[in-house]
Amino acid sequence: MKAVLDHVGIAVRDLSAALAFYRDALGLHVEAPEEVAAQRVRAHFIPVGESALELLEATADDSAVARYIEKRGPGIHHITLRVDDIQAALAQLKARHTRLIDEAPRPGAEGALVAFIHPSSAHGVLVELKQRASSSTAHAAVAAPAVTRFQLGELELISLHDGFLRVDGGGLFGIVPKTRWASVASPDERNRVTLPMRPLVVRGRRTMIIDAGLGDKSDDAFKDTFAVDRTTNLDHTLAAAGLTPNDIDIVLATHLHFDHAGGFTVRDADGRLRPRFPRARYVVRRGEFDDATHPHARSRSSYIADDFVPLKDAGVLELVDDDQTIMPGVKVQHTGGHTQHHQVIWIESNGQHALYAADSMPTSMHVLDAWIAGFDLYPVQSLAAKQRLLKDIVERHALVFFDHDLAVAAARIEEHGGKRRVVPV
Ligand SMILES: [Zn+2]
Ligand SMILES: [Zn+2]
């Protein structure tokens, strides 16, 4: 296996003393800290060339880092080797009977997948393997748990998957410098990063699907531009969830971009376009439909009329004007920002809340204020909407679904001292 040194983790007892050395005496740049809630640790990254040092500060007495310091004192805690394909690396180690702490990869910081090897197999060193989010082989690792079920009060939420596409990294991360986002999502040779498409099914007395991915109408030029990979797609994941297109009563659109509405229609053998969900009514915000059918130079490339005009022709389109309840427990809320009429979906049952954030926060990195997609038509509106949403998310302890995050389908978000942390569920 090919591996590069990603970083060295250093357990720190007294952070200000450690900063006095690493930051002040050595003169190294220390990045803003990141909370890793699951491990009850705060990580301070210090880039050193291609690699980094990671100062680890325990945030609770029962944190593994706190226990480590208690036992062995502060010092080197682990080394992290970055690999292209973590599944393959783990398989290779298992074949050689290596003792693993993690048999399967789990989500780490910044959307990466990580797994630890036991020190007893690594000559006294705790070794972490890491695969960056959006590396070209990350598909295989996340394609497996493509269907995830959650119970929210009396509603069942099922996160599905319609494959992957790649978009320009600058388009996805906006004004965030490439040197920063490239450490989270490594771009391919055409500067593209990989995004999954994750529609969400809500099952109560009726069955709804929120967005429907890209669908299968794309031509070869489109597939090449966006590196479309639908090896595992909505048909597979619907089936894995025990559903067929016939079971869907309501299709709800957050907006009509092709990676959300492409799956709304299919082309028959005779070339005719028809609704993909034969029994469903399709609910779309009126302003979004108007904008999608009258695009301008900046919005044109994101809308494909074949995705939504046939719904109107078939008489299954229902246009709504305001924020309202679409089925019991499911409400739409206008955000704008990404498009003028972009909306998010709040789901509530028995006092429990969930949010389908759609492209207001496409990945878990977009929880940070400045991480706003360059694709957004009204980025300052995106910022205001996101800040309002995050306040409600934290207050309601809501489960948040990210439509384009490679590793994190759903998470809770906690806020302490003005800092947000994403806790994958
Ligand atoms: Zn969009
Ligand atoms: Zn999107």
JSON list of N, CA, C and O in Angstrom, two decimals, residues 83-111:
[
{"chain": "A", "resi": 83, "resn": "VAL", "atom": "N", "xyz": [-3.82, 7.07, 3.25]},
{"chain": "A", "resi": 83, "resn": "VAL", "atom": "CA", "xyz": [-3.85, 6.10, 2.15]},
{"chain": "A", "resi": 83, "resn": "VAL", "atom": "C", "xyz": [-4.95, 6.51, 1.17]},
{"chain": "A", "resi": 83, "resn": "VAL", "atom": "O", "xyz": [-5.84, 7.29, 1.50]},
{"chain": "A", "resi": 84, "resn": "ASP", "atom": "N", "xyz": [-4.86, 5.97, -0.05]},
{"chain": "A", "resi": 84, "resn": "ASP", "atom": "CA", "xyz": [-5.87, 6.31, -1.06]},
{"chain": "A", "resi": 84, "resn": "ASP", "atom": "C", "xyz": [-7.16, 5.52, -0.84]},
{"chain": "A", "resi": 84, "resn": "ASP", "atom": "O", "xyz": [-8.24, 5.99, -1.13]},
{"chain": "A", "resi": 85, "resn": "ASP", "atom": "N", "xyz": [-7.00, 4.28, -0.37]},
{"chain": "A", "resi": 85, "resn": "ASP", "atom": "CA", "xyz": [-8.16, 3.39, -0.26]},
{"chain": "A", "resi": 85, "resn": "ASP", "atom": "C", "xyz": [-8.11, 2.68, 1.09]},
{"chain": "A", "resi": 85, "resn": "ASP", "atom": "O", "xyz": [-7.43, 1.67, 1.25]},
{"chain": "A", "resi": 86, "resn": "ILE", "atom": "N", "xyz": [-8.81, 3.21, 2.05]},
{"chain": "A", "resi": 86, "resn": "ILE", "atom": "CA", "xyz": [-8.71, 2.70, 3.43]},
{"chain": "A", "resi": 86, "resn": "ILE", "atom": "C", "xyz": [-9.31, 1.29, 3.55]},
{"chain": "A", "resi": 86, "resn": "ILE", "atom": "O", "xyz": [-8.83, 0.47, 4.32]},
{"chain": "A", "resi": 87, "resn": "GLN", "atom": "N", "xyz": [-10.35, 1.01, 2.76]},
{"chain": "A", "resi": 87, "resn": "GLN", "atom": "CA", "xyz": [-10.94, -0.33, 2.77]},
{"chain": "A", "resi": 87, "resn": "GLN", "atom": "C", "xyz": [-9.90, -1.37, 2.35]},
{"chain": "A", "resi": 87, "resn": "GLN", "atom": "O", "xyz": [-9.76, -2.42, 2.97]},
{"chain": "A", "resi": 88, "resn": "ALA", "atom": "N", "xyz": [-9.19, -1.05, 1.26]},
{"chain": "A", "resi": 88, "resn": "ALA", "atom": "CA", "xyz": [-8.18, -1.98, 0.75]},
{"chain": "A", "resi": 88, "resn": "ALA", "atom": "C", "xyz": [-7.06, -2.14, 1.77]},
{"chain": "A", "resi": 88, "resn": "ALA", "atom": "O", "xyz": [-6.58, -3.26, 2.00]},
{"chain": "A", "resi": 89, "resn": "ALA", "atom": "N", "xyz": [-6.67, -1.03, 2.41]},
{"chain": "A", "resi": 89, "resn": "ALA", "atom": "CA", "xyz": [-5.60, -1.09, 3.41]},
{"chain": "A", "resi": 89, "resn": "ALA", "atom": "C", "xyz": [-6.01, -1.99, 4.58]},
{"chain": "A", "resi": 89, "resn": "ALA", "atom": "O", "xyz": [-5.23, -2.83, 5.05]},
{"chain": "A", "resi": 90, "resn": "LEU", "atom": "N", "xyz": [-7.26, -1.84, 5.05]},
{"chain": "A", "resi": 90, "resn": "LEU", "atom": "CA", "xyz": [-7.73, -2.66, 6.17]},
{"chain": "A", "resi": 90, "resn": "LEU", "atom": "C", "xyz": [-7.81, -4.14, 5.77]},
{"chain": "A", "resi": 90, "resn": "LEU", "atom": "O", "xyz": [-7.46, -5.02, 6.56]},
{"chain": "A", "resi": 91, "resn": "ALA", "atom": "N", "xyz": [-8.25, -4.39, 4.55]},
{"chain": "A", "resi": 91, "resn": "ALA", "atom": "CA", "xyz": [-8.35, -5.78, 4.08]},
{"chain": "A", "resi": 91, "resn": "ALA", "atom": "C", "xyz": [-6.96, -6.42, 4.06]},
{"chain": "A", "resi": 91, "resn": "ALA", "atom": "O", "xyz": [-6.78, -7.56, 4.49]},
{"chain": "A", "resi": 92, "resn": "GLN", "atom": "N", "xyz": [-5.98, -5.65, 3.59]},
{"chain": "A", "resi": 92, "resn": "GLN", "atom": "CA", "xyz": [-4.60, -6.16, 3.53]},
{"chain": "A", "resi": 92, "resn": "GLN", "atom": "C", "xyz": [-4.08, -6.48, 4.94]},
{"chain": "A", "resi": 92, "resn": "GLN", "atom": "O", "xyz": [-3.46, -7.50, 5.17]},
{"chain": "A", "resi": 93, "resn": "LEU", "atom": "N", "xyz": [-4.37, -5.59, 5.90]},
{"chain": "A", "resi": 93, "resn": "LEU", "atom": "CA", "xyz": [-3.91, -5.80, 7.27]},
{"chain": "A", "resi": 93, "resn": "LEU", "atom": "C", "xyz": [-4.61, -6.99, 7.91]},
{"chain": "A", "resi": 93, "resn": "LEU", "atom": "O", "xyz": [-3.99, -7.78, 8.62]},
{"chain": "A", "resi": 94, "resn": "LYS", "atom": "N", "xyz": [-5.92, -7.11, 7.64]},
{"chain": "A", "resi": 94, "resn": "LYS", "atom": "CA", "xyz": [-6.67, -8.24, 8.22]},
{"chain": "A", "resi": 94, "resn": "LYS", "atom": "C", "xyz": [-6.12, -9.57, 7.70]},
{"chain": "A", "resi": 94, "resn": "LYS", "atom": "O", "xyz": [-6.01, -10.53, 8.44]},
{"chain": "A", "resi": 95, "resn": "ALA", "atom": "N", "xyz": [-5.78, -9.58, 6.40]},
{"chain": "A", "resi": 95, "resn": "ALA", "atom": "CA", "xyz": [-5.25, -10.80, 5.80]},
{"chain": "A", "resi": 95, "resn": "ALA", "atom": "C", "xyz": [-3.95, -11.23, 6.50]},
{"chain": "A", "resi": 95, "resn": "ALA", "atom": "O", "xyz": [-3.60, -12.40, 6.51]},
{"chain": "A", "resi": 96, "resn": "ARG", "atom": "N", "xyz": [-3.26, -10.25, 7.10]},
{"chain": "A", "resi": 96, "resn": "ARG", "atom": "CA", "xyz": [-2.01, -10.56, 7.80]},
{"chain": "A", "resi": 96, "resn": "ARG", "atom": "C", "xyz": [-2.21, -10.61, 9.32]},
{"chain": "A", "resi": 96, "resn": "ARG", "atom": "O", "xyz": [-1.27, -10.51, 10.08]},
{"chain": "A", "resi": 97, "resn": "HIS", "atom": "N", "xyz": [-3.47, -10.74, 9.71]},
{"chain": "A", "resi": 97, "resn": "HIS", "atom": "CA", "xyz": [-3.82, -10.92, 11.13]},
{"chain": "A", "resi": 97, "resn": "HIS", "atom": "C", "xyz": [-3.33, -9.78, 12.02]},
{"chain": "A", "resi": 97, "resn": "HIS", "atom": "O", "xyz": [-2.94, -9.98, 13.17]},
{"chain": "A", "resi": 98, "resn": "THR", "atom": "N", "xyz": [-3.33, -8.57, 11.47]},
{"chain": "A", "resi": 98, "resn": "THR", "atom": "CA", "xyz": [-2.96, -7.40, 12.26]},
{"chain": "A", "resi": 98, "resn": "THR", "atom": "C", "xyz": [-4.10, -7.09, 13.23]},
{"chain": "A", "resi": 98, "resn": "THR", "atom": "O", "xyz": [-5.27, -7.19, 12.86]},
{"chain": "A", "resi": 99, "resn": "ARG", "atom": "N", "xyz": [-3.76, -6.73, 14.45]},
{"chain": "A", "resi": 99, "resn": "ARG", "atom": "CA", "xyz": [-4.80, -6.40, 15.43]},
{"chain": "A", "resi": 99, "resn": "ARG", "atom": "C", "xyz": [-5.29, -4.97, 15.17]},
{"chain": "A", "resi": 99, "resn": "ARG", "atom": "O", "xyz": [-4.51, -4.02, 15.21]},
{"chain": "A", "resi": 100, "resn": "LEU", "atom": "N", "xyz": [-6.57, -4.84, 14.88]},
{"chain": "A", "resi": 100, "resn": "LEU", "atom": "CA", "xyz": [-7.15, -3.54, 14.54]},
{"chain": "A", "resi": 100, "resn": "LEU", "atom": "C", "xyz": [-8.06, -3.05, 15.66]},
{"chain": "A", "resi": 100, "resn": "LEU", "atom": "O", "xyz": [-8.74, -3.84, 16.29]},
{"chain": "A", "resi": 101, "resn": "ILE", "atom": "N", "xyz": [-8.05, -1.75, 15.89]},
{"chain": "A", "resi": 101, "resn": "ILE", "atom": "CA", "xyz": [-9.04, -1.17, 16.81]},
{"chain": "A", "resi": 101, "resn": "ILE", "atom": "C", "xyz": [-10.35, -0.96, 16.07]},
{"chain": "A", "resi": 101, "resn": "ILE", "atom": "O", "xyz": [-11.43, -1.21, 16.60]},
{"chain": "A", "resi": 102, "resn": "ASP", "atom": "N", "xyz": [-10.22, -0.53, 14.81]},
{"chain": "A", "resi": 102, "resn": "ASP", "atom": "CA", "xyz": [-11.42, -0.34, 13.97]},
{"chain": "A", "resi": 102, "resn": "ASP", "atom": "C", "xyz": [-11.39, -1.34, 12.81]},
{"chain": "A", "resi": 102, "resn": "ASP", "atom": "O", "xyz": [-10.51, -1.27, 11.96]},
{"chain": "A", "resi": 103, "resn": "GLU", "atom": "N", "xyz": [-12.35, -2.25, 12.80]},
{"chain": "A", "resi": 103, "resn": "GLU", "atom": "CA", "xyz": [-12.43, -3.22, 11.71]},
{"chain": "A", "resi": 103, "resn": "GLU", "atom": "C", "xyz": [-12.91, -2.56, 10.42]},
{"chain": "A", "resi": 103, "resn": "GLU", "atom": "O", "xyz": [-12.62, -3.01, 9.33]},
{"chain": "A", "resi": 104, "resn": "ALA", "atom": "N", "xyz": [-13.70, -1.48, 10.59]},
{"chain": "A", "resi": 104, "resn": "ALA", "atom": "CA", "xyz": [-14.25, -0.77, 9.43]},
{"chain": "A", "resi": 104, "resn": "ALA", "atom": "C", "xyz": [-13.95, 0.71, 9.61]},
{"chain": "A", "resi": 104, "resn": "ALA", "atom": "O", "xyz": [-13.87, 1.19, 10.74]},
{"chain": "A", "resi": 105, "resn": "PRO", "atom": "N", "xyz": [-13.81, 1.45, 8.50]},
{"chain": "A", "resi": 105, "resn": "PRO", "atom": "CA", "xyz": [-13.54, 2.88, 8.62]},
{"chain": "A", "resi": 105, "resn": "PRO", "atom": "C", "xyz": [-14.71, 3.63, 9.26]},
{"chain": "A", "resi": 105, "resn": "PRO", "atom": "O", "xyz": [-15.86, 3.22, 9.11]},
{"chain": "A", "resi": 106, "resn": "ARG", "atom": "N", "xyz": [-14.40, 4.71, 9.99]},
{"chain": "A", "resi": 106, "resn": "ARG", "atom": "CA", "xyz": [-15.46, 5.53, 10.55]},
{"chain": "A", "resi": 106, "resn": "ARG", "atom": "C", "xyz": [-15.16, 6.99, 10.22]},
{"chain": "A", "resi": 106, "resn": "ARG", "atom": "O", "xyz": [-14.03, 7.34, 9.89]},
{"chain": "A", "resi": 107, "resn": "PRO", "atom": "N", "xyz": [-16.18, 7.86, 10.30]},
{"chain": "A", "resi": 107, "resn": "PRO", "atom": "CA", "xyz": [-15.95, 9.25, 9.94]},
{"chain": "A", "resi": 107, "resn": "PRO", "atom": "C", "xyz": [-14.99, 9.92, 10.92]},
{"chain": "A", "resi": 107, "resn": "PRO", "atom": "O", "xyz": [-15.11, 9.75, 12.13]},
{"chain": "A", "resi": 108, "resn": "GLY", "atom": "N", "xyz": [-14.01, 10.64, 10.40]},
{"chain": "A", "resi": 108, "resn": "GLY", "atom": "CA", "xyz": [-13.08, 11.40, 11.22]},
{"chain": "A", "resi": 108, "resn": "GLY", "atom": "C", "xyz": [-13.30, 12.88, 11.00]},
{"chain": "A", "resi": 108, "resn": "GLY", "atom": "O", "xyz": [-14.31, 13.28, 10.45]},
{"chain": "A", "resi": 109, "resn": "ALA", "atom": "N", "xyz": [-12.31, 13.70, 11.42]},
{"chain": "A", "resi": 109, "resn": "ALA", "atom": "CA", "xyz": [-12.44, 15.14, 11.24]},
{"chain": "A", "resi": 109, "resn": "ALA", "atom": "C", "xyz": [-12.48, 15.48, 9.75]},
{"chain": "A", "resi": 109, "resn": "ALA", "atom": "O", "xyz": [-11.91, 14.77, 8.93]},
{"chain": "A", "resi": 110, "resn": "GLU", "atom": "N", "xyz": [-13.13, 16.56, 9.42]},
{"chain": "A", "resi": 110, "resn": "GLU", "atom": "CA", "xyz": [-13.16, 17.12, 8.07]},
{"chain": "A", "resi": 110, "resn": "GLU", "atom": "C", "xyz": [-13.60, 16.12, 7.01]},
{"chain": "A", "resi": 110, "resn": "GLU", "atom": "O", "xyz": [-13.08, 16.08, 5.90]},
{"chain": "A", "resi": 111, "resn": "GLY", "atom": "N", "xyz": [-14.55, 15.26, 7.37]},
{"chain": "A", "resi": 111, "resn": "GLY", "atom": "CA", "xyz": [-15.14, 14.38, 6.38]},
{"chain": "A", "resi": 111, "resn": "GLY", "atom": "C", "xyz": [-14.27, 13.20, 5.95]},
{"chain": "A", "resi": 111, "resn": "GLY", "atom": "O", "xyz": [-14.62, 12.46, 5.05]}
]
